[in-house]
Coordinates of C-alpha atoms in Angstrom, one line a residue:
X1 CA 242.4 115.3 -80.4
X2 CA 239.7 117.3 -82.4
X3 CA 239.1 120.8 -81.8
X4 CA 235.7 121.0 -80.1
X5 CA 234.0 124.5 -81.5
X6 CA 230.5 126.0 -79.0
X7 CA 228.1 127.5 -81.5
X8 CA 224.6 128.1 -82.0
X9 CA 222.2 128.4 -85.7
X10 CA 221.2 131.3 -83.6
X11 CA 217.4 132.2 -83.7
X12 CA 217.1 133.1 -80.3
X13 CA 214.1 133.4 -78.2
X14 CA 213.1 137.5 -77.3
X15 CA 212.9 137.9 -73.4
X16 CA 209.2 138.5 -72.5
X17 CA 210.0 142.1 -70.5
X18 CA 211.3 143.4 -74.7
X19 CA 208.2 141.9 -76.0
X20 CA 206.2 143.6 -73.3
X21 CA 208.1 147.0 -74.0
X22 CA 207.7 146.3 -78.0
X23 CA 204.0 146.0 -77.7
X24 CA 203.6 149.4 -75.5
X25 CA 205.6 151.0 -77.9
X26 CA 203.8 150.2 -81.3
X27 CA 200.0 149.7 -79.2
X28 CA 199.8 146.1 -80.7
X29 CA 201.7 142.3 -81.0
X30 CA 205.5 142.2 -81.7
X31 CA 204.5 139.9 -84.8
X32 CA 203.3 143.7 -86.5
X33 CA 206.6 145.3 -85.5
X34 CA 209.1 144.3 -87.5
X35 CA 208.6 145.9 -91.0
X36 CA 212.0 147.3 -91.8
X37 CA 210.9 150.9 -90.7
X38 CA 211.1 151.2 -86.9
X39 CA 210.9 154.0 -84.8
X40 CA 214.0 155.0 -82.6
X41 CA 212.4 153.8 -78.9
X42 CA 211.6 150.2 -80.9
X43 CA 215.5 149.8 -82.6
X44 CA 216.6 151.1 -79.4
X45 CA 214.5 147.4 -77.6
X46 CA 216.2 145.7 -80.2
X47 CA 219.6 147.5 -79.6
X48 CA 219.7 146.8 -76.0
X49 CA 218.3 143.2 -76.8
X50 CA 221.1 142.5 -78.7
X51 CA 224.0 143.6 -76.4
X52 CA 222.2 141.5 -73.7
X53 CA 222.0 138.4 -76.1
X54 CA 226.0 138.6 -77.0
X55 CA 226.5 139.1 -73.1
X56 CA 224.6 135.8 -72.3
X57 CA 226.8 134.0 -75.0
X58 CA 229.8 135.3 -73.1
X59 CA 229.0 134.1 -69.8
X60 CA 228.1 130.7 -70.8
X61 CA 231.7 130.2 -72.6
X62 CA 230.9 129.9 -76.3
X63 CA 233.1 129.9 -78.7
X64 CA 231.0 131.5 -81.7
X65 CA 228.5 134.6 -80.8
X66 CA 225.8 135.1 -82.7
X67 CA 223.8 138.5 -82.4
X68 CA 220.6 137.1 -82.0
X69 CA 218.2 137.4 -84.6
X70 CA 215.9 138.9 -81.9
X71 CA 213.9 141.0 -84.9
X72 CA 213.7 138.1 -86.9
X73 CA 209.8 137.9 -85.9
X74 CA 209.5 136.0 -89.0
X75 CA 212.3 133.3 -88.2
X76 CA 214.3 132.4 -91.4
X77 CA 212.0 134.6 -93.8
X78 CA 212.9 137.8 -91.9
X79 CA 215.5 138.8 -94.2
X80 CA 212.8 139.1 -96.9
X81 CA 209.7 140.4 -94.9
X82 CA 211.5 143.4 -94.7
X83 CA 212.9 143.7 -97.7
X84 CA 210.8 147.1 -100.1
X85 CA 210.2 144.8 -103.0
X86 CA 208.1 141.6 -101.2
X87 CA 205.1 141.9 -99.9
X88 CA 203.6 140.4 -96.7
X89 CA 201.0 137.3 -97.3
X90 CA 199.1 135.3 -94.8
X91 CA 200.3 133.9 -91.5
X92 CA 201.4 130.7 -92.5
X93 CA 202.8 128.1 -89.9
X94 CA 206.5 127.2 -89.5
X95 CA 207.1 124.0 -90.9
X96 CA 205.5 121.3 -88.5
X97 CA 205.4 123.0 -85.3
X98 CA 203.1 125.9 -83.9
X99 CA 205.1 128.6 -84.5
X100 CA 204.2 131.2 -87.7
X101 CA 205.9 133.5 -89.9
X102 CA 203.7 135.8 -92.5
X103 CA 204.5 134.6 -96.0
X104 CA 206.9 136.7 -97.9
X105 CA 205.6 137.4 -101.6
X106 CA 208.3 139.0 -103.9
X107 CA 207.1 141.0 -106.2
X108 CA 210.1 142.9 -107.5
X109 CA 213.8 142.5 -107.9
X110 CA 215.4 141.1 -105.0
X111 CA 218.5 143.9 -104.6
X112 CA 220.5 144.2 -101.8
X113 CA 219.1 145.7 -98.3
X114 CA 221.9 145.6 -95.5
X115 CA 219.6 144.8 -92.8
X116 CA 221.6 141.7 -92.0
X117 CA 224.6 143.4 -92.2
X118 CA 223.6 146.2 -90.1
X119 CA 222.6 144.0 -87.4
X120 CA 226.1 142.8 -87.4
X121 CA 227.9 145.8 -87.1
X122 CA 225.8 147.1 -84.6
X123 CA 227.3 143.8 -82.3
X124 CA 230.6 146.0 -82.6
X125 CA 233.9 144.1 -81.8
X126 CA 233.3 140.7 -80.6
X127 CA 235.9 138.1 -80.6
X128 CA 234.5 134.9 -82.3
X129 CA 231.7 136.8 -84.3
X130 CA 229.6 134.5 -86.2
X131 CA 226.7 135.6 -88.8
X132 CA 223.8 133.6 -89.6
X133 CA 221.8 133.5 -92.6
X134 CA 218.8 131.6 -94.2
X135 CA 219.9 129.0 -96.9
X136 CA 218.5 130.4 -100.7
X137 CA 217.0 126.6 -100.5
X138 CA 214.9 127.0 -97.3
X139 CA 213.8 130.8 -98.1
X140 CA 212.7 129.5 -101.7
X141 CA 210.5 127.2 -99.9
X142 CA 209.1 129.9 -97.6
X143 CA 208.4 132.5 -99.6
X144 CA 206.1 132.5 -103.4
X145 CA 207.4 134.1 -106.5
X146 CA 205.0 136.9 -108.4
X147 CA 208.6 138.2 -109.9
X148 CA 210.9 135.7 -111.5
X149 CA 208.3 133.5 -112.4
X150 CA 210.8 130.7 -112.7
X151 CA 211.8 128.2 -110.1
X152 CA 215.2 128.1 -111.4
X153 CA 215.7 131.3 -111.7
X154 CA 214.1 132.1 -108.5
X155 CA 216.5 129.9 -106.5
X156 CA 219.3 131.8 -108.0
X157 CA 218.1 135.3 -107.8
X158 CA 217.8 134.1 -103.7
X159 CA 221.1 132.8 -103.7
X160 CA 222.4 136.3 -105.4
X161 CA 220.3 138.1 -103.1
X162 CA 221.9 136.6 -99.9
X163 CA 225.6 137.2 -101.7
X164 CA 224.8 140.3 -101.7
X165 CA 223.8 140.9 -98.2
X166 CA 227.1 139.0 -96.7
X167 CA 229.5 141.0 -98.6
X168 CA 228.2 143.8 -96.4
X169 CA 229.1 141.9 -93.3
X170 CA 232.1 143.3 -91.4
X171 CA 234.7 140.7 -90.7
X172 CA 233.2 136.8 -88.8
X173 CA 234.7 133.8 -87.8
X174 CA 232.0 131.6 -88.8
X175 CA 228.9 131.5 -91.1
X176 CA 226.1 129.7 -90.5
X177 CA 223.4 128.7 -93.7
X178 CA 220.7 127.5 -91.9
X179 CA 219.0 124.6 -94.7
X180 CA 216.4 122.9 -92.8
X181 CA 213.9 122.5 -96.2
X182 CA 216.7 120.8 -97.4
X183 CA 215.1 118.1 -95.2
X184 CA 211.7 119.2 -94.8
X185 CA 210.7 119.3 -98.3
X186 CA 213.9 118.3 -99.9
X187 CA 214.6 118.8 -103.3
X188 CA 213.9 116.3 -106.3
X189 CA 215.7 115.4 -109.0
X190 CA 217.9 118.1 -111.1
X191 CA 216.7 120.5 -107.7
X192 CA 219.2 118.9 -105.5
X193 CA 222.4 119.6 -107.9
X194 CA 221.0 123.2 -108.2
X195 CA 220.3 123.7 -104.6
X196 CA 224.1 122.5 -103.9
X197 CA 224.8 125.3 -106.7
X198 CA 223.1 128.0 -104.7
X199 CA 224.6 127.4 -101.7
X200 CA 227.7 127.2 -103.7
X201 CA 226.9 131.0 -104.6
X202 CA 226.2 132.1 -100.6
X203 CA 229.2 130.4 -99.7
X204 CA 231.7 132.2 -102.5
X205 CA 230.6 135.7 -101.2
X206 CA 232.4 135.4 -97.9
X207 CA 236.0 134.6 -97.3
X208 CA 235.4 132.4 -93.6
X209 CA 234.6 129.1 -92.7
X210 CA 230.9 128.3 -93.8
X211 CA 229.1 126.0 -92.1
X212 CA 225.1 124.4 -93.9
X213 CA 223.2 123.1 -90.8
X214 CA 220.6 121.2 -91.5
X215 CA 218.1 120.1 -89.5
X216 CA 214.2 118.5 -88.7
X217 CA 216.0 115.0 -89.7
X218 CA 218.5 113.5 -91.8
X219 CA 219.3 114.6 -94.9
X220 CA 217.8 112.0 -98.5
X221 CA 221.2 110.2 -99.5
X222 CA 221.1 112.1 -102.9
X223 CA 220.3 115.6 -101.0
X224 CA 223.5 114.7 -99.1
X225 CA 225.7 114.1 -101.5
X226 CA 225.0 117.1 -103.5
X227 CA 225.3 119.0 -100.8
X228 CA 228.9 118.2 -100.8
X229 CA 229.8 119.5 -104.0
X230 CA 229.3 122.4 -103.0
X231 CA 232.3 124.6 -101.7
X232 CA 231.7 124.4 -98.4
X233 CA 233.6 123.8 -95.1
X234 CA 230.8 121.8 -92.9
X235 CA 228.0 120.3 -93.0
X236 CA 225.5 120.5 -90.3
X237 CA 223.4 117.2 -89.4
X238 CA 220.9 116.9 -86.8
X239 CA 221.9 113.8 -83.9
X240 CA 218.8 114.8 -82.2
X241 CA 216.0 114.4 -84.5
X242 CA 217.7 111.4 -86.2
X243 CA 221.4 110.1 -85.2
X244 CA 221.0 106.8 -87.1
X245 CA 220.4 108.3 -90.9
X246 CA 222.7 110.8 -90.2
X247 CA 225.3 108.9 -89.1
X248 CA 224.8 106.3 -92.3
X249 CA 224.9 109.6 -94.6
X250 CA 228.4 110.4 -93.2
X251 CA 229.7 106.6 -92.9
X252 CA 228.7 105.9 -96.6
X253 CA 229.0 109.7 -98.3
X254 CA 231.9 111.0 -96.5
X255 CA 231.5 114.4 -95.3
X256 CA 233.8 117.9 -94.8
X257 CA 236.8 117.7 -93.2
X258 CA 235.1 119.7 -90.6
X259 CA 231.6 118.9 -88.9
X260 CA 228.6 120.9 -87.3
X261 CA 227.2 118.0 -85.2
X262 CA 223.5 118.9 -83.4
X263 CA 223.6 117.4 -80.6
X264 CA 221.3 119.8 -78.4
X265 CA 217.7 119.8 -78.4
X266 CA 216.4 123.2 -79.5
X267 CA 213.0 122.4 -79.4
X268 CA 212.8 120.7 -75.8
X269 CA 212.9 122.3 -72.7
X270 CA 215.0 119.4 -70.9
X271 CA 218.1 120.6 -70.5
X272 CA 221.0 117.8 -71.6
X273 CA 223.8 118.2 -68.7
X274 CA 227.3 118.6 -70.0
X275 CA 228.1 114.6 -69.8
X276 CA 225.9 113.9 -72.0
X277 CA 226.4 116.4 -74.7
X278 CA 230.2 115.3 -74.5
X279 CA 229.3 111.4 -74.4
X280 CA 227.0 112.6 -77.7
X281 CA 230.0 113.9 -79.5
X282 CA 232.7 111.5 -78.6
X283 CA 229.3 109.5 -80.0
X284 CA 229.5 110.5 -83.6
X285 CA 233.4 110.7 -83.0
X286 CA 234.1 106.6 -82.4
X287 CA 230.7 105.9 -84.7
X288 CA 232.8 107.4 -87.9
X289 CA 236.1 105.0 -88.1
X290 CA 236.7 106.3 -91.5
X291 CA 237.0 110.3 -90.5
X292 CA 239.1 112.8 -89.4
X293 CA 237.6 115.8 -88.4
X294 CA 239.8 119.1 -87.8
X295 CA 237.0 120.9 -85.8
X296 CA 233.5 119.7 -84.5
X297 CA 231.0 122.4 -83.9
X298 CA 228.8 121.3 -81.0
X299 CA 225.9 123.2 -81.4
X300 CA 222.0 123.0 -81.1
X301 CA 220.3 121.1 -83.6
X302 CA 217.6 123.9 -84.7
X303 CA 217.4 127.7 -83.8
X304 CA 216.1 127.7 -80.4
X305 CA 213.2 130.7 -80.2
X306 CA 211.2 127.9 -79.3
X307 CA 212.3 127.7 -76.0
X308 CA 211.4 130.0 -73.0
X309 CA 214.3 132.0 -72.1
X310 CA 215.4 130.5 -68.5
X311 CA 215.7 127.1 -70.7
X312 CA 217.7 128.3 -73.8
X313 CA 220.0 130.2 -71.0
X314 CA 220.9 127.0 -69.1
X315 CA 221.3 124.8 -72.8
X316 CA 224.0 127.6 -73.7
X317 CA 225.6 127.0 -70.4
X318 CA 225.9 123.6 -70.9
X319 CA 226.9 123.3 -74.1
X320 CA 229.6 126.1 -73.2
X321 CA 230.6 123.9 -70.7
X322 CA 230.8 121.1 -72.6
X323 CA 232.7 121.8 -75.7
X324 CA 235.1 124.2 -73.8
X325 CA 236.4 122.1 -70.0
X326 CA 238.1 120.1 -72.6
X327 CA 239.0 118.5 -76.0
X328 CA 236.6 115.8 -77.2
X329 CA 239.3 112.5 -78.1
X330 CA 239.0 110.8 -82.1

């Protein structure tokens, strides 16, 4: 028997009556609001927001809760937008999709902010907390460098940046390092091993179970295999987007003793019912003779503010459902 683990890479989608509330309160579009200064009645949205998000989680039965990420206007590059030394660019669009972030431009030392952290605390005590984070990786391929003026050193000043910000967390369960430029514009040669490296450097900040979800694909076979030097519990693949490559990566790589396995949609609004969600795990479980995984997290492949809300609700029900009504057999 494997222990079968209900999680999410978080990213959730903001209910249209905040947004509404959010754009009375500030006179313009929720995409202006989020500038690390808000006023009380705005953190108060986001406050209320987040109790209702970790509620939802609740009800449907998972296993990790997430806080939400409902500020996090500018998806994974949030935690520098509103950081005092980067500087806002152009709205630039979100990898392949039609979603758009505005470009973070750093233009000074990338110190320590909290605003991560905060958000966690203010979730108070949850049992199962989980943090996510954007991989050093993913935000070096979001955001441009007028600072460090080094891709090296760039990458690493991210990945000390993000140390810096989960050694402020209070206590998790689980944290989540959401890679997906790891496939999207993967690293080439000499960037992979130093790319595993900063990962390596997020990871040693916190004492928990870390999880790299990856996702838009499969991961390159070279990508992959770095990726497992570094001191991490699980790697996340995506058995949406593309179960064959990512089932050869594990089959002829290996992978953790532990596995984050994306095996909801969370860019679709069909809703997978809870057979096949379990018949998709016990997939991957009888399609990798040579491993022995101590926990799967079943979880969806990417964040899931794509989705309207009444569909993301009834995908975390279902995957609740899923991972929780039993074990999942090896």
């Amino acid at each position: 028997m494997v222990n079968v683990v209900a999680s999410t890479p978080g990213l959730f989608p903001l209910p249209d009556p905040a947004k509404t509330e959010l754009s009375d309160l500030k006179g313009h579009q929720k995409s202006d609001l989020v500038d690390g200064e808000e006023g009380t009645d705005v953190s108060a949205v986001y406050d209320r927001v987040r109790t209702e998000l970790v509620e939802r989680q609740q009800a449907a039965g998972l296993d990790r809760i997430v806080e939400g990420q409902a500020r996090w206007d500018d998806m994974l590059a949030h935690p520098l937008t509103v950081h005092d030394n980067v500087e806002t660019g152009g709205i630039v669009r979100y990898y392949d999709n039609n979603n758009f972030y505005r470009e973070p431009v750093v233009t000074g030392e990338l110190t320590e902010s909290g605003d991560m952290a905060a958000d966690l605390a203010s979730v108070g005590d949850v049992d199962g907390l989980q943090a996510v984070v954007p991989g050093p990786y993913s935000l070096s391929k979001l955001s441009s460098d007028e600072y460090y003026r080094d891709e090296a050193e760039f990458l690493g000043a991210l990945a000390e940046f993000l140390a810096g910000e989960i050694e402020s967390f209070p206590s998790v369960e689980t944290l989540f390092v959401l890679e997906p430029s790891l496939v999207e514009t993967p690293p080439g040669d000499g960037q992979d091993a130093a790319a595993s490296e900063a990962i390596d450097t997020v990871a040693d900040a916190i004492d928990t179970d870390v999880v790299v979800q990856t996702y838009f694909g499969a991961l390159p076979e070279k990508v992959h295999a770095h990726l497992l030097d570094a001191d991490i519990d699980a790697v996340g693949y995506d058995f949406v987007t593309d179960h064959e490559e990512s089932l050869y990566n594990i089959n002829e790589y290996g992978t953790k003793d532990d596995i984050a396995l994306g095996v909801v949609d969370g860019q679709n609004t069909r809703v997978e019912t809870v057979g096949t969600i379990r018949e998709r795990i016990e997939w991957v479980q009888e399609s990798t003779p040579g491993a022995d995984f101590e926990t799967v997290y079943a979880t969806p492949n990417t964040g899931l503010f794509y989705l309207p809300v009444n569909r993301f609700e009834e995908k975390l029900d279902a995957l609740g459902e899923a991972a929780t009504t039993e074990e999942v057999h090896a």
